[in-house]
Structures are given as C-alpha cells and as structure tokens.
Amino acid sequence: MTEKPSYQIPGLPYDFNALEPVIHADIMELHYNKHHKGYVTNLNAALEKYHEAESQKDPAQMIACQSAIRFNGGGHINHSIFWTILCPQSQATGKPFGELAKAIQKDFGGFDTFVEKMSHATIAIQGSGWGWLGYNKNLKRLEIATCSNQDPLSTQGLVPLMGIDVWEHAYYLQYKNVRVDYVKALWSIFNWKNIEDRFTKACV
C-alpha cells in the first residue's frame, strides 16, 4: 500500500524578530505558527479525505476535496517560498545582481521600473492574494503576475521567483489598512541571493 503524503511546515531561516522593523515579531509568529501551520494541517486532512474517496472509487467526493487541496496546498507552497525570499535588513543587498539583474533590465527596462510595476500590480489586488515575479520558461522572460487567495503561480504557467503576500494577516497588525506602506517597506528585506538562485534554476 502506498504511504499517504504528509506535509510539514518548514523551519524559518531566521528568528521571528529578525525582520524588524519591517515586519514585527508578533506578526511573524502569528503568520507562521497560525496561518502557515493551519494551511499544512488542513492540506493533510484534505489529502486524507481525497485518498479515502479514491480508495472507495468515489469521484464525486474526490472532486469535492479539490478546492481544499488547492487552497491549502497553495497556501503551503506560497508561504514556503515567502519565508526564504526575505532576510534581515543587515543581510539585504537592496537590489538584484548577476543574470537576474540583466534579465530585469531586459524585460522591464530597469530595476526601478520593475519595482514600480510590481508594487502597483500587487497593491491593486482586490481582496486577498499575492503579487509575483515569475519566469516564463516557454518565452524565456520574466513576468509580473497576481494570484487571488492562495492560488500558486504555477496555475498561470510561471515559475515563482519572488512573491508579496497581501493577505491582511501579513501586515494589518502593523500597517493597518495602508497596504502601500507595507509593500514599499518589503523591498528593503528581499533576499536577492535566494531569488537569484531561483532564477538560475528556472532557466535550466
């Protein structure tokens, strides 16, 4: 009998207070221990129901499980990426470098233009969702995209390189309803080394 998959929340690469003052420790702890952990718990429960329905050859129930798998699975995927593309300000380079910097210049006309376009697209999301920088392997170019709720960027055929979480739980305790200030502040703690590594792997 095939062992059923069980997902676990990944360890944070830094302490809860490491991203201050951009993201306060209480937000990080709530975001990680409550929200991300909840997505993993609910994903495992939905998969368990799906496999049970599959073993009983119950396609209606299998289909009924898919929305929970998509939502919670997407939440797990998105947050697992999000934690790694952030870093303390003392470790942040402020801008990308190497081949990623060249690609941003080619596809957006420069880093400042890219920041403006991605910030605008992300801030404009209605309700909850994510703003993403992704790589289109077919067209061999970078693209900015947005996803509603917890839909992963792979649903749009793009490889995720960096994402901005604009669910209210990611910033509301600190920034209230001023999403623009939160998005602006995040640019000072992006881990461009990690994002560059993701870009390198996506290009293979």
XYZ file of N, CA, C and O in Angstrom:
816
model
N 0.843 -1.190 0.000
C 0.000 0.000 0.000
C 0.883 1.246 0.000
O 1.835 1.343 0.789
N 0.607 2.192 -0.876
C 1.406 3.405 -0.968
C 1.165 4.292 0.242
O 0.034 4.530 0.646
N 2.277 4.788 0.830
C 2.158 5.660 2.002
C 1.587 7.012 1.584
O 2.007 7.604 0.595
N 0.629 7.489 2.342
C -0.003 8.759 2.026
C 0.958 9.911 2.345
O 1.628 9.889 3.369
N 1.018 10.930 1.471
C 1.914 12.051 1.731
C 1.452 12.859 2.933
O 0.260 13.004 3.193
N 2.402 13.353 3.705
C 2.106 14.206 4.848
C 3.072 15.382 4.806
O 4.292 15.188 4.823
N 2.526 16.571 4.722
C 3.364 17.759 4.595
C 3.607 18.388 5.961
O 2.776 18.280 6.876
N 4.751 19.040 6.097
C 5.121 19.688 7.340
C 5.528 21.129 7.066
O 6.045 21.452 5.986
N 5.335 21.989 8.047
C 5.739 23.372 7.913
C 7.271 23.451 7.960
O 7.897 22.828 8.824
N 7.899 24.143 7.020
C 9.358 24.218 7.015
C 9.861 25.147 8.114
O 9.140 26.046 8.574
N 11.081 24.929 8.548
C 11.662 25.802 9.557
C 11.958 27.185 8.985
O 12.296 27.322 7.812
N 11.801 28.202 9.819
C 12.152 29.556 9.397
C 13.673 29.703 9.364
O 14.360 29.199 10.261
N 14.218 30.418 8.376
C 15.671 30.598 8.306
C 16.181 31.728 9.197
O 17.339 32.108 9.092
N 15.320 32.270 10.065
C 15.695 33.371 10.952
C 14.705 33.405 12.111
O 13.679 32.721 12.097
N 14.997 34.200 13.139
C 14.114 34.332 14.285
C 12.901 35.200 13.926
O 12.932 35.965 12.958
N 11.863 35.109 14.733
C 10.645 35.881 14.482
C 10.910 37.389 14.443
O 10.255 38.120 13.711
N 11.879 37.853 15.223
C 12.149 39.299 15.286
C 13.208 39.760 14.292
O 13.573 40.934 14.275
N 13.688 38.859 13.453
C 14.827 39.180 12.574
C 14.478 40.177 11.473
O 15.377 40.843 10.940
N 13.205 40.284 11.114
C 12.818 41.169 10.016
C 12.332 42.536 10.511
O 11.879 43.356 9.719
N 12.420 42.776 11.806
C 12.060 44.088 12.326
C 13.058 45.146 11.832
O 14.226 44.834 11.614
N 12.636 46.380 11.622
C 11.315 46.935 11.918
C 10.289 46.753 10.791
O 9.152 47.188 10.930
N 10.672 46.113 9.685
C 9.744 45.988 8.555
C 8.559 45.096 8.910
O 7.408 45.425 8.620
N 8.840 43.945 9.513
C 7.773 43.045 9.962
C 8.026 42.725 11.425
O 9.060 42.143 11.772
N 7.103 43.094 12.285
C 7.258 42.867 13.714
C 7.188 41.383 14.061
O 6.554 40.590 13.354
N 7.816 41.031 15.166
C 7.890 39.639 15.594
C 6.511 39.030 15.832
O 6.289 37.855 15.510
N 5.575 39.826 16.373
C 4.253 39.255 16.656
C 3.514 38.889 15.375
O 2.780 37.897 15.326
N 3.722 39.662 14.310
C 3.122 39.333 13.016
C 3.745 38.062 12.458
O 3.048 37.166 11.971
N 5.074 37.974 12.540
C 5.764 36.791 12.015
C 5.308 35.532 12.746
O 5.052 34.500 12.117
N 5.200 35.628 14.059
C 4.797 34.445 14.828
C 3.370 34.023 14.492
O 3.087 32.833 14.317
N 2.465 34.994 14.392
C 1.082 34.697 14.012
C 1.008 34.124 12.603
O 0.326 33.114 12.362
N 1.718 34.744 11.683
C 1.703 34.353 10.277
C 2.228 32.920 10.107
O 1.649 32.106 9.382
N 3.321 32.639 10.786
C 3.977 31.337 10.646
C 3.272 30.245 11.452
O 2.909 29.195 10.907
N 3.056 30.485 12.744
C 2.537 29.436 13.631
C 1.045 29.201 13.499
O 0.568 28.098 13.802
N 0.299 30.205 13.090
C -1.148 30.053 12.976
C -1.581 29.835 11.527
O -2.222 28.840 11.199
N -1.204 30.765 10.658
C -1.694 30.694 9.281
C -1.001 29.608 8.459
O -1.664 28.734 7.895
N 0.332 29.653 8.387
C 1.019 28.641 7.576
C 0.799 27.241 8.166
O 0.514 26.295 7.437
N 0.903 27.133 9.466
C 0.673 25.824 10.091
C -0.740 25.331 9.819
O -0.977 24.137 9.588
N -1.704 26.274 9.809
C -3.087 25.897 9.519
C -3.252 25.366 8.111
O -3.995 24.402 7.882
N -2.552 25.993 7.142
C -2.627 25.508 5.764
C -2.101 24.074 5.667
O -2.683 23.231 4.978
N -1.007 23.794 6.359
C -0.414 22.454 6.304
C -1.346 21.420 6.950
O -1.569 20.342 6.401
N -1.888 21.773 8.103
C -2.812 20.860 8.793
C -4.031 20.548 7.926
O -4.433 19.389 7.778
N -4.596 21.588 7.334
C -5.791 21.405 6.506
C -5.483 20.707 5.180
O -6.325 19.974 4.650
N -4.287 20.938 4.651
C -3.881 20.235 3.430
C -3.790 18.737 3.687
O -4.313 17.925 2.902
N -3.141 18.354 4.777
C -3.014 16.933 5.099
C -4.389 16.292 5.323
O -4.634 15.159 4.902
N -5.294 17.028 5.976
C -6.645 16.497 6.216
C -7.404 16.329 4.907
O -8.099 15.319 4.697
N -7.264 17.307 3.998
C -7.957 17.223 2.707
C -7.407 16.083 1.860
O -8.161 15.378 1.174
N -6.098 15.892 1.908
C -5.490 14.795 1.152
C -5.922 13.438 1.703
O -6.132 12.481 0.949
N -6.069 13.375 3.013
C -6.528 12.127 3.635
C -7.929 11.776 3.137
O -8.224 10.620 2.787
N -8.805 12.784 3.102
C -10.166 12.567 2.602
C -10.158 12.186 1.125
O -10.927 11.342 0.684
N -9.266 12.833 0.380
C -9.181 12.541 -1.058
C -8.764 11.086 -1.291
O -9.364 10.383 -2.108
N -7.726 10.650 -0.567
C -7.241 9.281 -0.757
C -8.272 8.254 -0.303
O -8.387 7.176 -0.888
N -9.028 8.609 0.730
C -10.088 7.708 1.182
C -11.170 7.590 0.109
O -11.647 6.495 -0.194
N -11.529 8.742 -0.475
C -12.527 8.727 -1.547
C -12.004 7.971 -2.763
O -12.754 7.245 -3.431
N -10.718 8.129 -3.036
C -10.099 7.438 -4.173
C -10.138 5.928 -3.958
O -10.446 5.150 -4.888
N -9.846 5.499 -2.730
C -9.859 4.057 -2.435
C -11.265 3.474 -2.529
O -11.441 2.289 -2.809
N -12.260 4.332 -2.302
C -13.651 3.893 -2.379
C -14.255 4.127 -3.768
O -15.446 3.902 -3.965
N -13.404 4.603 -4.688
C -13.847 4.891 -6.055
C -15.069 5.817 -6.062
O -16.083 5.540 -6.711
N -14.910 6.920 -5.318
C -15.984 7.902 -5.170
C -15.550 9.216 -5.829
O -15.038 10.123 -5.168
N -15.719 9.344 -7.168
C -15.222 10.529 -7.866
C -15.880 11.831 -7.414
O -15.244 12.886 -7.418
N -17.150 11.769 -7.005
C -17.828 12.983 -6.552
C -17.134 13.553 -5.309
O -16.919 14.766 -5.193
N -16.795 12.665 -4.375
C -16.123 13.116 -3.160
C -14.688 13.557 -3.464
O -14.165 14.498 -2.854
N -14.034 12.896 -4.412
C -12.682 13.293 -4.817
C -12.695 14.715 -5.370
O -11.830 15.542 -5.040
N -13.687 15.006 -6.195
C -13.816 16.359 -6.759
C -14.113 17.370 -5.661
O -13.573 18.473 -5.658
N -14.929 16.979 -4.695
C -15.293 17.879 -3.598
C -14.078 18.269 -2.748
O -14.047 19.350 -2.167
N -13.084 17.415 -2.714
C -11.877 17.679 -1.916
C -10.905 18.637 -2.613
O -10.013 19.197 -1.963
N -11.057 18.814 -3.908
C -10.022 19.516 -4.674
C -9.900 20.996 -4.340
O -8.809 21.557 -4.388
N -11.006 21.657 -3.972
C -10.900 23.076 -3.648
C -10.085 23.276 -2.372
O -9.284 24.215 -2.278
N -10.266 22.395 -1.391
C -9.497 22.490 -0.147
C -8.032 22.170 -0.391
O -7.142 22.795 0.205
N -7.755 21.224 -1.278
C -6.371 20.892 -1.612
C -5.703 22.060 -2.319
O -4.568 22.431 -2.013
N -6.427 22.681 -3.252
C -5.869 23.824 -3.988
C -5.588 24.991 -3.047
O -4.514 25.588 -3.092
N -6.549 25.319 -2.188
C -6.394 26.475 -1.299
C -5.278 26.258 -0.274
O -4.356 27.072 -0.147
N -5.345 25.156 0.431
C -4.362 24.906 1.491
C -3.000 24.494 0.934
O -1.962 24.879 1.491
N -3.017 23.750 -0.169
C -1.753 23.416 -0.822
C -1.064 24.659 -1.361
O 0.157 24.830 -1.222
N -1.862 25.554 -1.949
C -1.305 26.809 -2.434
C -0.755 27.650 -1.298
O 0.316 28.257 -1.412
N -1.484 27.691 -0.180
C -1.005 28.438 0.977
C 0.326 27.911 1.483
O 1.214 28.679 1.860
N 0.473 26.605 1.491
C 1.737 25.989 1.929
C 2.872 26.306 0.946
O 3.964 26.717 1.356
N 2.605 26.156 -0.334
C 3.630 26.447 -1.355
C 4.054 27.907 -1.294
O 5.248 28.228 -1.266
N 3.076 28.806 -1.275
C 3.374 30.240 -1.325
C 4.173 30.702 -0.110
O 5.149 31.453 -0.241
N 3.761 30.256 1.071
C 4.463 30.694 2.279
C 5.852 30.067 2.394
O 6.784 30.704 2.894
N 5.998 28.842 1.928
C 7.317 28.199 1.960
C 8.317 28.981 1.118
O 9.508 29.054 1.454
N 7.851 29.575 0.035
C 8.699 30.439 -0.784
C 8.924 31.779 -0.086
O 10.055 32.282 -0.005
N 7.841 32.349 0.442
C 7.881 33.694 1.025
C 8.930 33.815 2.127
O 9.704 34.780 2.168
N 8.993 32.837 3.024
C 9.953 32.931 4.135
C 11.389 32.987 3.626
O 12.234 33.653 4.225
N 11.681 32.287 2.554
C 13.069 32.195 2.085
C 13.514 33.398 1.264
O 14.714 33.629 1.113
N 12.571 34.155 0.712
C 12.963 35.305 -0.111
C 13.037 36.594 0.699
O 13.238 37.674 0.143
N 12.883 36.466 2.027
C 13.059 37.597 2.926
C 14.298 37.370 3.775
O 14.704 36.234 4.013
N 14.890 38.439 4.240
C 16.070 38.336 5.095
C 16.195 39.608 5.933
O 15.610 40.647 5.599
N 16.959 39.555 7.021
C 17.183 40.764 7.817
C 17.793 41.878 6.968
O 18.537 41.609 6.016
N 17.482 43.122 7.323
C 17.999 44.254 6.556
C 19.517 44.257 6.492
O 20.099 44.669 5.492
N 20.165 43.764 7.540
C 21.626 43.747 7.575
C 22.226 42.818 6.526
O 23.395 42.951 6.155
N 21.421 41.871 6.038
C 21.896 40.910 5.035
C 21.382 41.227 3.633
O 21.800 40.593 2.663
N 20.492 42.202 3.531
C 19.871 42.512 2.243
C 20.798 43.369 1.384
O 21.463 44.284 1.878
N 20.838 43.075 0.092
C 21.690 43.824 -0.836
C 20.956 45.011 -1.450
O 21.575 45.866 -2.070
N 19.622 45.042 -1.306
C 18.849 46.162 -1.819
C 18.434 46.024 -3.266
O 17.382 46.501 -3.667
N 19.258 45.367 -4.058
C 18.959 45.181 -5.481
C 19.460 43.815 -5.923
O 20.359 43.245 -5.317
N 18.892 43.290 -7.011
C 19.399 42.033 -7.564
C 20.744 42.250 -8.241
O 21.183 43.386 -8.436
N 21.383 41.165 -8.596
C 22.703 41.249 -9.214
C 22.826 40.123 -10.237
O 21.913 39.314 -10.402
N 23.913 40.067 -10.930
C 24.172 38.972 -11.855
C 23.164 38.877 -12.988
O 22.657 39.884 -13.483
N 22.855 37.651 -13.375
C 21.982 37.404 -14.520
C 20.546 37.877 -14.274
O 19.860 38.286 -15.206
N 20.098 37.820 -13.039
C 18.744 38.291 -12.738
C 18.638 39.792 -12.981
O 17.648 40.270 -13.548
N 19.638 40.529 -12.568
C 19.640 41.980 -12.801
C 19.597 42.281 -14.296
O 18.894 43.197 -14.745
N 20.336 41.504 -15.076
C 20.343 41.692 -16.539
C 18.963 41.381 -17.129
O 18.491 42.082 -18.025
N 18.330 40.321 -16.614
C 17.000 39.945 -17.113
C 15.969 41.009 -16.762
O 15.082 41.322 -17.576
N 16.063 41.579 -15.576
C 15.139 42.645 -15.173
C 15.332 43.868 -16.062
O 14.366 44.511 -16.484
N 16.569 44.173 -16.378
C 16.855 45.297 -17.281
C 16.241 45.038 -18.659
O 15.620 45.928 -19.264
N 16.387 43.808 -19.144
C 15.894 43.454 -20.474
C 14.365 43.448 -20.537
O 13.772 43.968 -21.484
N 13.739 42.872 -19.527
C 12.291 42.653 -19.587
C 11.460 43.803 -19.034
O 10.272 43.926 -19.367
N 12.074 44.652 -18.196
C 11.307 45.755 -17.602
C 11.923 47.134 -17.836
O 11.314 48.143 -17.473
N 13.138 47.174 -18.383
C 13.773 48.454 -18.644
C 14.547 49.026 -17.474
O 14.983 50.174 -17.523
N 14.705 48.239 -16.414
C 15.466 48.683 -15.259
C 14.819 48.277 -13.959
O 13.619 47.966 -13.904
N 15.611 48.282 -12.883
C 15.125 47.833 -11.580
C 14.039 48.753 -11.034
O 13.024 48.287 -10.516
N 14.232 50.044 -11.128
C 13.243 50.986 -10.594
C 11.888 50.831 -11.277
O 10.837 50.908 -10.624
N 11.910 50.609 -12.584
C 10.664 50.401 -13.326
C 9.996 49.109 -12.892
O 8.771 49.044 -12.724
N 10.797 48.079 -12.684
C 10.278 46.800 -12.211
C 9.615 46.946 -10.843
O 8.492 46.463 -10.621
N 10.284 47.640 -9.911
C 9.730 47.846 -8.572
C 8.396 48.579 -8.664
O 7.413 48.206 -8.001
N 8.341 49.588 -9.498
C 7.111 50.372 -9.657
C 5.977 49.514 -10.206
O 4.846 49.544 -9.698
N 6.270 48.721 -11.233
C 5.242 47.897 -11.859
C 4.754 46.785 -10.939
O 3.543 46.522 -10.837
N 5.691 46.132 -10.253
C 5.286 45.029 -9.382
C 4.547 45.554 -8.159
O 3.551 44.949 -7.730
N 4.998 46.666 -7.612
C 4.314 47.254 -6.466
C 2.898 47.665 -6.843
O 1.935 47.393 -6.107
N 2.756 48.303 -7.990
C 1.437 48.757 -8.437
C 0.484 47.578 -8.625
O -0.673 47.613 -8.173
N 0.958 46.527 -9.291
C 0.112 45.355 -9.536
C -0.298 44.684 -8.227
O -1.447 44.251 -8.064
N 0.628 44.621 -7.279
C 0.363 43.945 -6.014
C -0.597 44.744 -5.142
O -1.547 44.193 -4.570
N -0.362 46.038 -5.043
C -1.223 46.899 -4.230
C -2.650 46.912 -4.773
O -3.620 47.013 -4.020
N -2.789 46.775 -6.084
C -4.101 46.864 -6.729
C -4.939 45.595 -6.599
O -6.105 45.582 -7.004
N -4.382 44.520 -6.024
C -5.146 43.275 -5.869
C -6.386 43.540 -5.022
O -6.295 44.124 -3.941
N -7.525 43.133 -5.517
C -8.771 43.299 -4.773
C -8.950 42.122 -3.826
O -8.967 40.968 -4.255
N -9.089 42.427 -2.543
C -9.197 41.363 -1.565
C -7.831 40.772 -1.251
O -6.832 41.475 -1.233
N -7.799 39.472 -1.011
C -6.563 38.795 -0.617
C -5.886 38.148 -1.816
O -6.546 37.713 -2.759
N -4.567 38.069 -1.762
C -3.834 37.442 -2.851
C -2.345 37.696 -2.767
O -1.821 38.116 -1.726
N -1.676 37.465 -3.885
C -0.219 37.573 -3.965
C 0.193 38.271 -5.254
O -0.406 38.051 -6.304
N 1.239 39.083 -5.149
C 1.905 39.615 -6.329
C 3.186 38.829 -6.548
O 3.905 38.528 -5.587
N 3.472 38.478 -7.798
C 4.605 37.591 -8.083
C 5.493 38.112 -9.216
O 4.995 38.692 -10.183
N 6.767 37.832 -9.073
C 7.687 37.863 -10.205
C 7.909 36.412 -10.585
O 8.344 35.596 -9.752
N 7.571 36.066 -11.821
C 7.723 34.691 -12.275
C 8.538 34.612 -13.549
O 8.784 35.625 -14.211
N 8.953 33.395 -13.872
C 9.723 33.169 -15.100
C 8.909 32.314 -16.046
O 8.415 31.249 -15.667
N 8.757 32.809 -17.275
C 8.055 32.068 -18.321
C 9.086 31.252 -19.089
O 9.875 31.804 -19.867
N 9.105 29.946 -18.854
C 10.125 29.087 -19.463
C 9.944 28.987 -20.977
O 10.925 28.836 -21.714
N 8.713 29.058 -21.450
C 8.469 28.946 -22.885
C 8.950 30.187 -23.635
O 9.570 30.073 -24.704
N 8.679 31.363 -23.079
C 9.067 32.615 -23.725
C 10.420 33.125 -23.244
O 10.918 34.139 -23.761
N 10.977 32.458 -22.232
C 12.294 32.812 -21.680
C 12.337 34.280 -21.245
O 13.223 35.046 -21.638
N 11.373 34.653 -20.408
C 11.342 36.029 -19.924
C 10.688 36.099 -18.549
O 9.954 35.198 -18.143
N 10.963 37.187 -17.856
C 10.350 37.462 -16.568
C 8.972 38.074 -16.778
O 8.773 38.837 -17.726
N 8.031 37.767 -15.880
C 6.704 38.347 -15.961
C 6.190 38.658 -14.558
O 6.490 37.941 -13.603
N 5.438 39.729 -14.443
C 4.744 40.077 -13.201
C 3.327 39.530 -13.296
O 2.669 39.679 -14.330
N 2.875 38.893 -12.240
C 1.525 38.318 -12.237
C 0.937 38.427 -10.839
O 1.667 38.578 -9.852
N -0.372 38.367 -10.754
C -1.045 38.347 -9.459
C -1.923 37.107 -9.375
O -2.415 36.612 -10.385
N -2.093 36.619 -8.153
C -2.929 35.448 -7.912
C -3.914 35.761 -6.794
O -3.553 36.391 -5.794
N -5.147 35.333 -6.960
C -6.156 35.527 -5.926
C -6.012 34.483 -4.831
O -5.573 33.356 -5.073
N -6.374 34.886 -3.634
C -6.380 33.980 -2.488
C -5.034 33.278 -2.323
O -4.015 33.922 -2.222
N -5.012 31.947 -2.337
C -3.746 31.223 -2.205
C -3.399 30.442 -3.470
O -2.589 29.508 -3.406
N -3.955 30.820 -4.598
C -3.601 30.124 -5.835
C -2.100 30.236 -6.080
O -1.541 31.339 -6.021
N -1.424 29.127 -6.341
C 0.009 29.193 -6.621
C 0.272 29.716 -8.030
O -0.581 29.595 -8.921
N 1.432 30.314 -8.237
C 1.762 30.908 -9.525
C 1.848 29.860 -10.632
O 1.652 30.172 -11.810
N 2.102 28.619 -10.279
C 2.191 27.548 -11.277
C 0.890 27.387 -12.051
O 0.885 26.886 -13.176
N -0.240 27.836 -11.474
C -1.518 27.743 -12.177
C -1.547 28.678 -13.385
O -2.416 28.542 -14.245
N -0.610 29.622 -13.454
C -0.503 30.515 -14.603
C 0.665 30.142 -15.515
O 1.027 30.903 -16.419
N 1.254 28.995 -15.265
C 2.333 28.516 -16.117
C 3.655 29.211 -15.899
O 4.534 29.166 -16.774
N 3.839 29.844 -14.745
C 5.080 30.558 -14.453
C 5.804 29.917 -13.279
O 5.185 29.349 -12.378
N 7.126 30.025 -13.281
C 7.944 29.556 -12.164
C 8.078 30.704 -11.164
O 8.547 31.784 -11.531
N 7.674 30.533 -9.908
C 7.737 31.628 -8.938
C 9.171 31.958 -8.521
O 9.940 31.062 -8.174
N 9.509 33.238 -8.570
C 10.828 33.687 -8.135
C 10.731 34.482 -6.843
O 11.535 34.310 -5.938
N 9.781 35.402 -6.772
C 9.556 36.167 -5.545
C 8.093 36.564 -5.466
O 7.452 36.820 -6.488
N 7.561 36.584 -4.258
C 6.156 36.910 -4.090
C 5.932 37.857 -2.933
O 6.722 37.901 -1.985
N 4.858 38.616 -3.012
C 4.460 39.531 -1.948
C 3.066 39.126 -1.474
O 2.114 39.150 -2.250
N 2.982 38.756 -0.216
C 1.725 38.320 0.394
C 0.939 39.553 0.819
O 1.387 40.315 1.682
N -0.231 39.770 0.224
C -1.055 40.900 0.640
C -2.379 40.459 1.283
O -3.380 41.158 1.220
N -2.350 39.280 1.885
C -3.430 38.939 2.802
C -3.287 39.852 4.020
O -2.178 40.155 4.446
N -4.399 40.261 4.603
C -4.318 41.201 5.726
C -3.537 40.649 6.913
O -2.901 41.403 7.649
N -3.551 39.327 7.106
C -2.817 38.778 8.254
C -1.313 38.985 8.130
O -0.587 38.874 9.114
N -0.841 39.306 6.918
C 0.592 39.506 6.702
C 1.075 40.877 7.168
O 2.268 41.069 7.373
N 0.141 41.814 7.334
C 0.599 43.176 7.640
C -0.344 44.006 8.504
O 0.066 45.047 9.039
N -1.593 43.599 8.705
C -2.601 44.501 9.266
C -2.292 44.932 10.702
O -2.555 46.074 11.077
N -1.732 44.044 11.517
C -1.427 44.401 12.897
C -0.436 45.554 12.984
O -0.420 46.301 13.961
N 0.386 45.705 11.966
C 1.427 46.734 11.969
C 1.102 47.919 11.062
O 1.290 49.074 11.446
N 0.621 47.629 9.871
C 0.390 48.684 8.875
C -1.076 49.077 8.733
O -1.393 49.947 7.914
N -1.950 48.431 9.531
C -3.390 48.677 9.435
C -3.859 48.428 7.993
O -3.510 47.431 7.409
N -4.615 49.375 7.418
C -5.128 49.171 6.061
C -4.268 49.850 4.995
O -4.666 49.944 3.842
N -3.061 50.288 5.385
C -2.193 51.008 4.439
C -1.281 49.995 3.744
O -0.086 49.882 4.040
N -1.844 49.267 2.814
C -1.106 48.223 2.095
C 0.106 48.786 1.376
O 1.157 48.142 1.302
N -0.005 49.993 0.855
C 1.084 50.586 0.089
C 2.350 50.744 0.930
O 3.469 50.527 0.427
N 2.212 51.086 2.208
C 3.388 51.240 3.077
C 4.058 49.900 3.339
O 5.289 49.796 3.389
N 3.250 48.876 3.516
C 3.786 47.521 3.732
C 4.566 47.043 2.521
O 5.701 46.561 2.639
N 3.987 47.187 1.341
C 4.667 46.744 0.120
C 5.950 47.531 -0.092
O 7.006 46.960 -0.430
N 5.912 48.820 0.133
C 7.108 49.654 -0.027
C 8.219 49.217 0.928
O 9.387 49.127 0.534
N 7.866 48.909 2.168
C 8.859 48.512 3.168
C 9.495 47.166 2.855
O 10.680 46.949 3.140
N 8.732 46.261 2.249
C 9.263 44.921 1.965
C 10.486 44.943 1.054
O 11.337 44.054 1.136
N 10.574 45.944 0.188
C 11.689 45.975 -0.760
C 13.052 46.061 -0.066
O 14.075 45.735 -0.671
N 13.066 46.463 1.191
C 14.343 46.580 1.911
C 14.788 45.272 2.550
O 15.897 45.194 3.096
N 13.947 44.223 2.488
C 14.332 42.954 3.128
C 14.229 41.762 2.171
O 14.168 40.616 2.626
N 14.226 42.011 0.880
C 14.228 40.872 -0.042
C 15.617 40.237 -0.103
O 16.637 40.936 -0.159
N 15.624 38.924 -0.110
C 16.860 38.146 -0.173
C 17.179 37.871 -1.637
O 16.774 36.853 -2.205
N 17.902 38.797 -2.257
C 18.145 38.681 -3.695
C 19.044 37.503 -4.050
O 18.997 37.014 -5.172
N 19.839 37.025 -3.109
C 20.648 35.833 -3.368
C 19.732 34.637 -3.585
O 19.923 33.849 -4.518
N 18.725 34.484 -2.730
C 17.774 33.386 -2.873
C 16.979 33.516 -4.165
O 16.759 32.526 -4.888
N 16.544 34.737 -4.479
C 15.758 34.963 -5.694
C 16.602 34.706 -6.935
O 16.126 34.130 -7.924
N 17.862 35.117 -6.893
C 18.793 34.852 -7.998
C 18.965 33.351 -8.200
O 18.971 32.850 -9.337
N 19.086 32.602 -7.094
C 19.219 31.141 -7.190
C 17.983 30.520 -7.828
O 18.088 29.582 -8.637
N 16.810 31.014 -7.468
C 15.569 30.513 -8.058
C 15.536 30.790 -9.568
O 15.086 29.963 -10.358
N 16.005 31.977 -9.943
C 16.043 32.342 -11.354
C 16.995 31.435 -12.135
O 16.663 30.962 -13.227
N 18.151 31.178 -11.557
C 19.138 30.301 -12.205
C 18.556 28.919 -12.457
O 18.706 28.340 -13.537
N 17.862 28.357 -11.441
C 17.268 27.022 -11.583
C 16.120 27.036 -12.603
O 15.931 26.088 -13.352
N 15.369 28.141 -12.624
C 14.235 28.227 -13.558
C 14.690 28.266 -14.997
O 13.972 27.802 -15.890
N 15.870 28.814 -15.231
C 16.378 28.955 -16.592
C 16.937 27.669 -17.183
O 17.196 27.589 -18.387
N 17.144 26.667 -16.346
C 17.718 25.410 -16.828
C 16.723 24.660 -17.696
O 15.543 24.549 -17.342
